[in-house]
XYZ file of C-alpha atoms in Angstrom:
781
model
C -0.030 -0.106 0.053
C 1.002 3.592 -0.652
C 0.902 6.217 1.815
C 0.307 9.973 0.809
C 2.356 12.364 2.855
C 1.829 15.496 0.440
C -0.274 18.620 1.595
C -2.879 17.700 -0.754
C -3.711 14.296 0.629
C -2.728 14.607 4.262
C -2.526 16.691 7.390
C 0.933 17.765 8.261
C 2.642 20.524 10.197
C 5.385 22.449 8.514
C 6.815 25.581 7.116
C 3.993 27.417 5.307
C 1.264 24.837 6.197
C -1.745 25.560 8.540
C -0.847 24.966 12.259
C -3.007 22.476 14.201
C -2.545 20.113 17.139
C -4.106 17.228 18.819
C -5.793 18.628 21.830
C -6.512 15.552 23.923
C -5.990 11.734 23.696
C -7.509 9.129 26.120
C -8.596 5.592 26.251
C -12.359 4.888 25.838
C -14.822 2.171 25.006
C -16.466 1.351 21.536
C -20.114 0.268 21.051
C -19.498 -3.345 22.199
C -17.522 -2.472 25.326
C -14.107 -3.096 23.643
C -11.132 -0.859 24.152
C -10.828 2.024 21.930
C -8.715 5.250 21.463
C -10.488 8.600 21.657
C -8.747 11.877 20.532
C -9.755 15.256 19.248
C -8.245 18.265 17.450
C -8.007 21.980 18.166
C -10.363 24.317 15.970
C -8.048 24.320 12.984
C -7.172 20.616 13.358
C -10.975 19.698 13.382
C -11.778 21.701 10.213
C -8.753 20.141 8.126
C -9.590 16.695 9.435
C -13.185 17.266 8.404
C -12.110 18.183 4.979
C -9.718 15.224 4.665
C -12.370 12.545 5.814
C -14.988 14.012 3.619
C -12.761 13.751 0.541
C -11.906 10.085 1.359
C -14.769 8.743 3.066
C -15.865 5.248 2.028
C -18.484 5.439 -0.923
C -19.644 2.765 -3.187
C -17.737 -0.088 -1.837
C -14.475 1.936 -2.069
C -12.722 1.961 1.412
C -9.831 4.089 2.316
C -7.479 3.722 5.299
C -6.140 6.642 7.312
C -2.379 6.349 8.041
C -1.262 7.853 11.306
C 2.320 8.812 10.962
C 4.641 9.810 13.810
C 8.117 10.860 12.958
C 7.836 9.379 9.623
C 6.768 5.905 11.081
C 3.302 4.507 10.504
C 1.624 3.680 13.894
C -1.791 2.804 12.902
C -3.920 2.608 9.803
C -7.698 2.716 10.692
C -10.666 2.474 8.057
C -12.460 5.696 7.473
C -16.405 5.413 7.755
C -18.949 6.430 5.052
C -19.364 9.881 6.509
C -16.834 13.005 7.275
C -15.444 13.450 10.973
C -14.490 16.886 12.057
C -13.388 15.997 15.756
C -14.022 13.641 18.703
C -12.443 10.720 16.801
C -12.505 7.179 17.895
C -10.402 4.377 16.683
C -11.740 0.775 17.286
C -10.468 -2.720 16.665
C -12.853 -5.283 14.934
C -11.527 -8.052 17.191
C -13.327 -7.298 20.312
C -11.216 -4.029 21.078
C -7.456 -3.390 21.355
C -5.410 -5.340 23.709
C -4.036 -3.240 26.668
C -0.519 -3.209 25.199
C -1.937 -1.813 21.867
C -4.159 0.570 23.583
C -1.236 1.984 25.762
C 1.014 2.150 22.640
C -1.746 4.183 20.650
C -2.661 6.589 23.435
C 1.211 7.343 24.187
C 2.241 7.792 20.620
C -0.784 9.757 19.758
C -0.097 12.018 22.641
C 3.440 12.472 21.628
C 2.201 13.502 18.249
C 0.718 16.692 19.726
C 4.198 17.804 20.818
C 6.061 20.401 18.705
C 9.274 18.425 18.567
C 10.178 15.564 16.412
C 12.491 12.720 17.137
C 15.604 12.719 14.916
C 18.381 10.233 14.296
C 20.999 12.659 15.795
C 20.941 12.695 19.664
C 19.833 16.069 21.064
C 22.334 15.820 23.996
C 25.728 14.164 23.569
C 28.501 14.150 25.962
C 32.037 12.763 25.430
C 34.750 13.132 27.865
C 38.211 11.920 27.520
C 39.291 9.295 30.080
C 42.491 11.221 31.022
C 40.565 14.454 31.758
C 37.895 12.443 33.837
C 40.355 10.502 35.729
C 42.370 13.810 36.450
C 39.344 15.573 37.791
C 37.954 12.735 39.855
C 41.593 12.192 41.323
C 41.668 15.885 42.064
C 38.226 15.690 43.689
C 39.237 12.811 45.953
C 42.401 14.478 47.051
C 40.452 17.451 48.151
C 37.993 15.360 49.992
C 40.838 13.609 51.743
C 42.449 16.981 52.758
C 39.139 18.214 53.703
C 38.824 15.262 56.173
C 42.157 16.370 57.611
C 40.881 19.807 58.324
C 37.972 18.411 59.994
C 39.945 16.063 62.425
C 42.395 18.661 63.301
C 39.501 21.097 64.045
C 37.580 18.611 66.199
C 40.409 17.013 68.093
C 42.035 20.271 68.909
C 39.003 22.191 69.861
C 36.881 19.514 71.530
C 39.659 17.017 72.873
C 38.200 13.972 73.802
C 34.640 14.817 72.290
C 36.291 15.707 69.016
C 37.762 12.160 68.630
C 34.247 10.654 69.395
C 32.781 13.130 66.700
C 35.515 12.282 64.135
C 34.730 8.562 64.682
C 31.193 9.436 63.956
C 32.054 11.203 60.782
C 33.945 8.295 59.828
C 31.125 6.059 60.392
C 29.032 8.440 58.407
C 31.272 8.128 55.354
C 31.212 4.416 55.448
C 27.494 4.337 55.464
C 27.262 6.869 52.711
C 29.610 4.679 50.588
C 27.796 1.348 51.684
C 24.331 2.907 50.746
C 25.585 4.085 47.426
C 27.085 0.586 46.824
C 23.786 -1.130 47.634
C 21.581 0.976 45.176
C 24.416 0.885 42.418
C 24.953 4.558 42.607
C 27.781 5.747 40.270
C 30.440 7.637 42.171
C 30.959 10.918 40.129
C 32.713 14.271 40.678
C 29.379 15.774 41.902
C 29.272 12.803 44.247
C 32.399 13.761 45.929
C 31.090 17.223 46.441
C 28.113 15.665 48.090
C 29.999 13.547 50.327
C 32.095 16.559 51.370
C 28.962 18.670 52.108
C 27.560 15.749 54.124
C 30.811 15.836 56.246
C 30.146 19.429 56.897
C 26.658 18.738 57.886
C 27.579 15.962 60.294
C 30.314 18.301 61.815
C 27.603 21.034 62.190
C 25.327 18.678 64.120
C 28.414 17.586 66.611
C 29.200 21.223 66.994
C 25.530 21.990 68.179
C 25.616 19.307 70.633
C 29.005 20.047 72.048
C 28.194 23.717 72.245
C 25.051 22.933 74.287
C 26.991 20.464 76.403
C 29.439 23.249 77.270
C 26.493 25.430 78.200
C 24.999 22.557 80.523
C 28.506 22.087 82.093
C 28.806 25.793 82.893
C 25.516 25.527 84.655
C 27.069 23.015 87.070
C 25.329 19.902 85.895
C 27.060 16.526 86.165
C 28.240 15.110 82.820
C 25.601 12.491 82.603
C 22.768 14.902 83.079
C 24.568 17.651 80.892
C 24.969 15.082 77.961
C 21.244 14.077 78.060
C 20.222 17.848 78.272
C 22.513 18.783 75.229
C 21.284 16.123 73.062
C 17.619 16.958 74.043
C 18.057 20.760 73.396
C 20.106 20.380 70.185
C 17.851 17.975 68.473
C 15.218 20.377 67.286
C 17.856 22.515 65.623
C 19.632 19.537 64.165
C 16.458 18.006 62.982
C 14.941 21.108 61.329
C 18.039 22.230 59.689
C 18.731 18.942 58.109
C 15.059 18.397 57.024
C 15.091 22.017 55.220
C 18.434 20.785 53.361
C 16.757 17.507 52.659
C 13.808 19.293 50.919
C 15.833 21.235 48.565
C 18.124 18.043 47.971
C 14.916 15.982 47.174
C 13.824 18.375 44.502
C 17.305 18.379 43.256
C 17.087 14.616 42.577
C 13.729 14.831 41.093
C 14.292 17.580 38.653
C 18.186 17.668 38.098
C 20.313 16.136 35.398
C 22.206 12.932 35.970
C 25.286 14.602 37.572
C 23.140 16.956 39.734
C 20.856 13.999 40.662
C 24.072 12.249 41.810
C 24.792 15.137 44.099
C 21.227 15.271 45.319
C 21.037 11.625 46.061
C 24.610 11.598 47.838
C 23.406 14.505 50.094
C 19.994 12.816 50.928
C 21.928 9.825 51.993
C 24.509 11.780 53.937
C 21.540 13.762 55.585
C 20.107 10.609 56.836
C 23.489 9.011 58.020
C 24.545 12.209 59.767
C 21.387 12.180 61.681
C 22.037 8.762 62.879
C 25.678 8.942 63.692
C 25.335 12.430 65.422
C 22.358 11.702 67.515
C 22.709 7.900 68.161
C 26.257 6.953 67.658
C 28.050 9.622 69.478
C 25.414 9.368 72.330
C 25.932 5.684 72.645
C 29.772 6.108 72.768
C 29.427 8.622 75.498
C 26.970 6.722 77.428
C 29.425 3.711 77.463
C 32.426 6.092 78.565
C 30.304 7.571 81.413
C 28.846 4.153 82.641
C 31.712 1.925 82.014
C 34.592 4.095 81.859
C 33.666 6.231 84.629
C 34.287 9.400 82.724
C 33.720 12.556 84.849
C 34.408 15.457 82.436
C 34.597 16.529 78.847
C 36.577 19.550 78.381
C 37.140 21.797 75.300
C 39.493 24.560 74.125
C 36.823 27.446 75.550
C 36.849 25.823 79.031
C 40.663 25.688 78.895
C 41.081 29.240 77.756
C 38.158 31.379 79.136
C 39.220 34.491 77.112
C 38.829 32.512 73.821
C 35.217 31.771 75.005
C 34.520 35.490 75.594
C 35.672 36.208 72.112
C 33.209 33.729 70.626
C 30.158 35.120 72.423
C 29.980 38.906 71.714
C 27.453 41.499 73.020
C 26.400 43.154 69.874
C 23.088 45.019 68.941
C 22.723 43.228 65.327
C 19.379 44.733 64.960
C 20.802 48.279 65.206
C 23.127 47.427 62.467
C 20.362 46.105 59.957
C 20.333 49.445 57.940
C 24.113 49.015 57.269
C 23.256 45.242 56.143
C 20.246 46.595 53.884
C 22.243 49.070 52.211
C 25.190 46.570 51.441
C 22.912 43.876 50.144
C 20.930 46.308 47.895
C 24.340 47.742 46.422
C 25.905 44.260 45.972
C 22.799 42.427 44.620
C 21.671 45.522 42.553
C 25.240 45.853 40.732
C 25.710 42.182 40.560
C 22.195 41.622 38.800
C 22.801 44.370 36.348
C 26.159 42.919 35.397
C 24.394 39.302 35.077
C 21.519 40.975 33.036
C 24.001 42.329 30.578
C 25.741 39.046 30.149
C 22.211 37.483 29.489
C 21.492 40.086 26.963
C 24.863 39.228 25.396
C 24.150 35.570 25.559
C 26.964 34.744 27.805
C 25.461 34.282 31.230
C 24.016 30.793 30.712
C 25.934 27.511 29.769
C 24.852 25.468 26.870
C 22.791 23.360 29.205
C 20.363 26.152 29.511
C 21.074 27.910 25.962
C 21.837 25.051 23.746
C 25.165 24.555 22.134
C 28.592 23.007 22.259
C 31.560 22.930 24.761
C 34.837 21.346 23.852
C 37.695 20.669 25.981
C 41.135 21.135 24.459
C 44.533 19.873 25.961
C 47.596 21.789 24.372
C 51.016 20.370 23.954
C 53.726 21.645 26.432
C 55.574 24.485 24.864
C 58.963 23.499 23.174
C 61.873 25.529 21.772
C 60.921 29.135 21.349
C 57.066 28.537 21.648
C 55.454 30.329 24.499
C 52.448 28.983 26.549
C 48.981 30.357 25.710
C 47.182 32.022 28.427
C 43.447 32.384 28.186
C 43.189 35.809 26.691
C 45.709 34.528 23.945
C 43.382 31.625 23.438
C 40.225 33.689 23.410
C 41.779 35.875 20.661
C 42.729 32.815 18.523
C 39.362 31.513 18.736
C 37.697 34.786 18.091
C 39.664 35.169 14.889
C 38.576 31.879 13.743
C 34.923 32.767 14.639
C 35.245 35.606 12.238
C 36.232 33.139 9.450
C 33.528 30.619 10.341
C 30.617 32.385 12.124
C 28.168 29.641 11.541
C 30.502 26.984 13.026
C 31.898 28.734 15.948
C 29.546 31.493 16.895
C 30.289 33.831 19.906
C 32.838 31.477 21.276
C 33.897 31.812 24.919
C 37.202 30.369 26.414
C 37.655 29.288 30.070
C 40.989 28.047 31.486
C 40.874 24.799 33.238
C 43.487 24.813 36.086
C 46.642 26.965 36.039
C 48.995 25.170 33.762
C 47.925 27.041 30.525
C 47.216 23.833 28.746
C 43.727 22.835 29.350
C 40.745 24.904 28.234
C 37.111 24.738 27.618
C 35.429 26.395 24.415
C 31.757 26.861 24.443
C 29.469 28.323 21.621
C 25.882 28.519 20.752
C 26.298 26.238 17.845
C 24.896 22.806 18.303
C 26.636 21.068 15.375
C 29.403 19.276 17.704
C 31.225 18.103 14.412
C 31.480 21.518 12.993
C 32.590 22.874 16.234
C 35.474 20.429 16.657
C 36.470 21.008 12.995
C 36.679 24.730 13.615
C 38.760 24.443 17.020
C 41.094 22.028 15.270
C 41.554 24.392 12.415
C 42.220 27.233 14.771
C 44.729 25.602 17.184
C 45.480 22.152 15.662
C 49.105 22.467 15.738
C 49.139 23.178 19.362
C 46.553 20.407 20.266
C 47.616 17.455 22.290
C 45.576 15.036 20.202
C 46.118 11.967 17.792
C 45.961 13.391 14.324
C 44.581 11.124 11.359
C 46.901 9.389 8.832
C 46.161 8.495 5.563
C 47.380 5.258 3.622
C 46.735 3.145 0.469
C 42.974 2.229 -0.146
C 41.676 3.819 3.115
C 38.721 4.984 1.649
C 37.686 1.613 0.093
C 35.485 -1.226 1.657
C 37.166 -4.734 2.342
C 35.698 -6.392 -0.807
C 37.951 -4.070 -2.912
C 41.200 -4.574 -0.959
C 41.510 -8.410 -0.340
C 44.626 -9.691 -1.831
C 45.577 -6.138 -2.656
C 46.356 -4.667 0.917
C 44.620 -7.327 2.947
C 45.995 -10.858 2.725
C 45.480 -14.362 4.386
C 48.316 -16.114 6.043
C 47.526 -19.380 4.412
C 50.537 -21.376 5.667
C 53.903 -21.117 7.340
C 55.594 -20.669 3.970
C 53.101 -17.730 2.857
C 55.205 -15.170 1.139
C 53.585 -11.756 1.877
C 55.430 -8.427 1.109
C 57.144 -7.034 4.288
C 55.913 -10.060 6.662
C 58.880 -11.752 8.228
C 58.717 -15.627 7.961
C 58.781 -15.939 11.748
C 55.858 -13.922 11.886
C 53.957 -15.609 9.331
C 54.702 -19.022 11.127
C 53.421 -17.699 14.346
C 50.130 -16.670 13.020
C 49.053 -19.109 10.458
C 45.386 -18.569 9.528
C 45.508 -14.776 10.442
C 45.410 -11.853 8.391
C 47.796 -9.096 7.241
C 46.847 -5.432 6.704
C 49.311 -3.459 4.669
C 49.599 0.202 5.598
C 51.444 1.672 2.385
C 52.327 5.392 2.147
C 51.356 6.366 5.696
C 50.979 10.178 5.885
C 51.720 11.756 8.197
C 54.039 8.907 9.469
C 53.507 7.077 12.712
C 55.782 4.870 14.593
C 54.975 1.210 15.291
C 54.251 1.820 19.094
C 51.782 4.541 18.140
C 49.924 2.290 15.468
C 49.739 -0.614 17.901
C 48.359 1.640 20.723
C 45.555 2.996 18.500
C 44.710 -0.375 16.927
C 44.669 -2.037 20.417
C 42.434 0.735 21.796
C 39.971 0.399 19.055
C 39.866 -3.304 18.915
C 39.060 -3.343 22.740
C 35.784 -1.514 21.753
C 34.610 -4.545 19.993
C 32.549 -7.317 21.828
C 34.668 -10.255 23.157
C 33.631 -12.463 20.452
C 34.593 -10.068 17.833
C 37.780 -9.020 19.363
C 40.932 -10.472 17.785
C 43.014 -12.533 19.777
C 46.395 -11.207 18.837
C 47.659 -8.152 17.248
C 51.258 -7.347 16.047
C 52.833 -4.513 14.077
C 55.797 -4.821 11.879
C 57.629 -1.879 10.084
C 58.389 -2.658 6.330
C 60.420 0.456 5.830
C 62.695 2.722 7.818
C 60.824 5.974 7.182
C 57.628 5.095 9.322
C 55.489 5.099 6.168
C 55.125 1.206 5.590
C 53.779 -1.165 8.042
C 52.309 -4.675 8.324
C 49.531 -5.169 10.853
C 48.847 -8.852 11.639
C 45.586 -10.100 13.303
C 45.164 -13.666 14.242
C 42.402 -15.681 15.974
C 42.233 -19.400 16.443
C 38.401 -19.262 16.296
C 38.427 -17.810 12.581
C 41.602 -19.369 10.981
C 41.825 -19.233 7.242
C 41.873 -22.721 5.669
C 42.420 -22.853 1.838
C 40.737 -26.186 1.664
C 37.413 -25.219 3.387
C 35.170 -22.596 1.827
C 32.980 -22.426 4.900
C 35.964 -21.526 7.208
C 37.116 -18.952 4.428
C 33.831 -17.253 4.770
C 34.021 -17.169 8.420
C 37.547 -15.806 8.263
C 36.367 -12.900 5.809
C 33.390 -11.877 8.008
C 34.683 -12.276 11.416
C 38.339 -11.621 11.160
C 39.709 -10.064 7.852
C 36.570 -7.670 7.346
C 36.643 -6.555 10.913
C 40.467 -6.103 10.946
C 40.496 -3.853 7.927
C 37.575 -1.731 9.438
C 39.477 -1.648 12.811
C 42.674 -0.491 11.281
C 41.002 2.351 9.267
C 39.188 3.407 12.220
C 42.379 3.553 14.403
C 44.697 5.161 12.067
C 42.405 7.280 9.934
C 39.986 8.297 12.743
C 39.176 12.055 13.207
C 41.263 13.717 15.907
C 39.415 13.548 19.376
C 39.378 16.405 21.753
C 39.564 15.780 25.291
C 35.911 16.327 25.895
C 32.848 17.396 23.941
C 29.408 18.310 25.227
C 26.667 19.114 22.999
C 22.994 20.318 24.027
C 20.327 20.909 21.738
C 17.936 23.876 22.564
C 15.172 21.427 23.298
C 17.124 20.091 26.129
C 18.114 23.529 27.259
C 14.459 24.598 27.551
C 13.704 21.377 29.587
C 16.694 22.253 31.767
C 15.306 25.785 32.355
C 11.892 24.353 33.276
C 13.284 21.570 35.544
C 15.436 24.082 37.376
C 12.524 26.608 37.716
C 10.479 23.657 39.233
C 13.286 22.727 41.538
C 13.495 26.181 42.995
C 9.929 26.975 43.285
C 8.977 23.684 44.921
C 11.963 23.799 47.306
C 11.065 27.308 48.631
C 7.329 26.224 48.975
C 8.212 23.034 50.745
C 10.555 24.926 52.954
C 8.215 27.704 53.654
C 5.600 24.971 54.629
C 7.730 22.942 56.719
C 9.100 26.142 58.844
C 5.557 27.368 59.218
C 4.371 24.060 60.583
C 7.410 23.637 63.093
C 7.344 27.251 64.290
C 3.842 27.661 64.539
C 4.132 31.309 62.744
C 4.110 32.157 59.199
C 6.516 34.954 59.982
C 9.317 32.612 60.732
C 8.775 30.792 57.441
C 8.465 33.989 55.591
C 11.730 35.383 57.061
C 13.607 32.087 56.412
C 12.354 32.197 52.591
C 13.081 35.659 52.186
C 16.790 35.179 53.410
C 17.117 32.179 51.235
C 15.922 34.150 48.126
C 18.401 36.963 49.236
C 21.194 34.326 49.217
C 20.418 32.906 45.746
C 20.215 36.569 44.360
C 23.478 37.476 46.159
C 25.091 34.270 44.440
C 23.716 35.427 40.931
C 24.997 38.787 41.555
C 28.493 37.359 42.187
C 28.452 35.365 39.078
C 27.533 38.436 37.275
C 30.598 40.315 38.913
C 32.755 37.171 37.830
C 32.393 38.025 34.262
C 34.051 41.329 34.684
C 36.676 40.317 37.543
C 37.505 37.177 35.719
C 38.464 39.186 32.717
C 41.362 40.738 34.633
C 44.285 38.554 33.984
C 46.132 38.722 37.277
C 42.991 38.535 39.433
C 41.923 35.404 37.482
C 45.217 33.761 38.279
C 45.458 34.998 41.781
C 41.816 34.095 42.824
C 40.836 31.519 40.221
C 37.803 33.513 39.452
C 36.501 32.628 35.943
C 33.594 34.157 34.042
C 31.338 31.611 35.664
C 28.062 30.809 33.740
C 25.119 29.243 35.026
C 24.711 25.538 34.419
C 23.133 22.458 36.340
C 26.079 22.081 38.549
C 25.863 25.754 39.779
C 22.046 25.317 40.189
C 22.831 22.446 42.494
C 25.314 24.809 44.388
C 22.616 27.579 44.605
C 20.155 25.126 45.935
C 22.797 23.718 48.346
C 23.451 27.355 49.473
C 19.713 27.743 50.154
C 19.713 24.595 52.226
C 22.813 25.839 54.157
C 21.252 29.257 54.733
C 18.246 27.691 55.942
C 20.148 25.434 58.306
C 21.938 28.293 59.641
C 18.628 30.509 60.137
C 16.848 27.603 61.735
C 19.668 27.348 64.269
C 19.162 30.994 65.317
C 15.363 30.650 65.104
C 15.355 27.732 67.405
C 17.123 29.836 70.015
C 14.642 32.606 69.327
C 11.862 30.222 69.941
C 13.448 29.091 73.106
C 14.252 32.524 74.444
C 10.661 33.810 73.476
C 9.386 30.932 75.660
C 11.458 32.353 78.662
C 10.391 35.906 78.081
C 6.891 35.321 76.793
C 7.226 37.837 74.009
C 9.330 38.311 70.709
C 11.327 41.275 70.956
C 14.574 42.992 69.691
C 16.236 41.832 73.128
C 15.273 38.346 72.377
C 16.449 38.510 68.885
C 19.961 39.895 69.700
C 20.451 37.582 72.554
C 19.644 34.576 70.348
C 21.989 35.630 67.670
C 24.845 36.201 70.354
C 24.202 32.903 72.082
C 24.584 31.048 68.817
C 27.395 33.068 67.508
C 30.106 30.382 68.579
C 28.325 27.621 66.677
C 27.915 29.970 63.586
C 31.659 30.727 63.557
C 32.883 27.255 64.062
C 30.663 25.511 61.659
C 30.848 28.167 59.018
C 34.836 28.160 59.409
C 35.131 24.311 59.271
C 32.896 24.303 56.231
C 34.790 27.193 54.542
C 38.007 25.432 55.196
C 36.859 22.059 53.466
C 35.465 24.078 50.505
C 38.565 26.204 50.143
C 40.579 23.094 49.736
C 38.029 21.875 47.236
C 38.179 25.258 45.413
C 41.944 25.276 45.202
C 42.543 21.534 44.332
C 39.210 20.114 43.532
C 39.590 20.176 39.744
C 37.581 22.116 37.081
C 34.647 19.878 37.454
C 33.704 21.300 40.805
C 35.517 24.586 40.416
C 32.091 26.769 39.805
C 30.308 24.622 42.422
C 32.793 25.233 45.144
C 33.087 29.041 44.235
C 29.328 29.395 44.792
C 29.427 27.229 47.942
C 32.279 29.275 49.371
C 30.428 32.449 48.578
C 27.133 30.687 49.988
C 28.574 29.717 53.355
C 29.703 33.441 53.939
C 26.214 34.921 52.673
C 24.410 32.295 54.325
C 25.767 33.019 57.694
C 25.421 36.766 56.943
C 21.835 36.607 56.030
C 20.823 34.478 58.852
C 21.914 37.423 61.042
C 21.406 40.417 58.776
C 18.287 39.568 56.884
C 16.185 36.732 58.544
C 16.423 37.728 62.125
C 15.460 41.501 61.703
C 12.350 40.316 59.716
C 10.877 38.740 62.677
C 10.366 42.042 64.217
C 8.555 43.501 61.430
C 4.993 44.438 62.568
C 5.974 44.166 66.204
C 6.333 47.799 66.698
C 5.851 47.888 70.325
C 8.119 45.047 70.832
C 10.623 46.375 68.527
C 11.192 49.586 70.742
C 12.709 47.189 73.450
C 16.423 48.149 73.183
C 18.267 46.382 75.934
C 20.654 43.553 75.385
C 21.339 40.982 77.996
C 25.114 40.521 78.285
C 26.025 36.786 77.213
C 28.440 35.399 79.934
C 30.622 32.329 78.982
C 28.678 30.391 81.608
C 25.506 30.584 79.732
C 26.583 30.745 76.319
C 26.270 27.987 73.768
């Protein structure tokens, strides 16, 4: 049967044609009660469908079938009735209704047909990362993670003594549980996962700091160690639980809406939250209980108790509310200026990475300079690529260069051009002579198929006495039944080691049953332009007396050997990494990101409202979180201008950061951290309000001052870990750690400068109370 697809005989959407759409599709029932498919069109579609079915309705015994085609594939061909149909179409089966599988297939595919996008043979998102680049980044991430743990153990033990040892044991247990959980669910350990583990460590440290600061407060009241421990866990529980639940909410939405890498981060962080709750609230408490009951432990000291002046320094007596106008002016100026910079870059198409705008990013590795050559810094690379862009504006539109590391050898070049092959070709054309890549070599008959080269450049080794040009007799004797591929006139020349490495790597991509057992490379000239490549495999040995074995030899050994050799020696040069995103994927990423942010904020607002019993607490928390998100966006806007200054870029490692899914993960994590910090202060506000019976300026100031030590200790430890990751963690998480470092600072700042003053909005009579209760070392915690 023939299917008409021209506009005169069908309904198609396309350039110059009327636009229509399927408005609804759902399963239904026919007159006999069988499964049917019901669908309807929009107004234009109904008109066109009525005209089409009127033209081809069944008349005088002639019956037409209507072909339903999705992406050039026929999905169904129902018979048209003897009357026109304008809308509310029903497809039925004459065999008692559609089977459930057929029904689901038709409903799903017809619904897909109402979408504006069409499936194509080309992938809409393609990511290729060189193994060396990936292993280097992962190694750097693991090294920074290990150094972060060293910072944690030094801090905990030097500040909390024996309690710090117990806490670090809990942190290690936390790591073991995270890795165990990831192993159970077969989760992939990625660079983003490393960041999630490190952040989980910071969360676990924060929980222990809250407990130990409460413990010091209880001990200062003169309580015995056993009672002080019990009270410290009880009183720290609400702050720990609320803080981690708010972080978990943002992590959950991150997992639901994020890309694979971001989902890995969200999943790791979710696991880390659960395990840190377990280790900080149960494991350490159990260890302390054993030490008190069985080890007769009487006291747990710490650095502030050893040095009282240190304790005083950590518990200020500051009227924070009085300074709120200074904070407001600073935030307005910074956020306003940064968002203007960010908006300018949005207008120029440089604020969002290809994940949000569509395009291609290639990572390149340069050869180390030799002789009189000088290394290329980022500005020089940008100039070279810009010049190539002027020559090939379609293939390399508006390129942007970012340095990876500080060695002036590794760079990322991104462009809105979605044709990855064209982008690679343009980059290779621009800096090909400096690239550390395997360049293709041509040789005799390289463009021909196997059938044209047998017994010309591809020969069977029929026997030990076989005479093949350039193949030593001992090699022939050792590979009887194999095949020889001659590489003649190799240009540019290659050495035997390079050829063997390329062919072996290419052969390893084959399935086990198609991979040759043995590969050898022998030079047949002294100028590296003539080689013999020998493949042998006992499973597919050539036999001159057996036609069947000869055919198996051709199809399973000789033919694949020729293709492997061509692919390996003449393959296009491969860059260190290639990432390509279609605009369709970019739009989906924007939508998912928006949903993650909106649902995170709404979920956190609802949780804080329920936990604190007052919408003002939830509103203040969300406003502070939004402030932090805008602050980070402003900093990214500033980075485009600061990062363009060469010496600042090198000294501070600040690049022109662009928003991608990894930075979205960082922003959501900053929101979670900010919420955690705010909740700790609000928890103390709630406690103090219960004591004084009212929410006043005095209560808010006292709460900030009383939790200041915990704020500094947790923030300082987290910043120490992230600073190590920022400096040593590799480009894969460089933007993430930049945002996180800034986020720790601004999250701490907003808890004091934004969220806390908002609690007094509307409390005019209470806000006029100006006294501040001095915080003594004996009552601080």
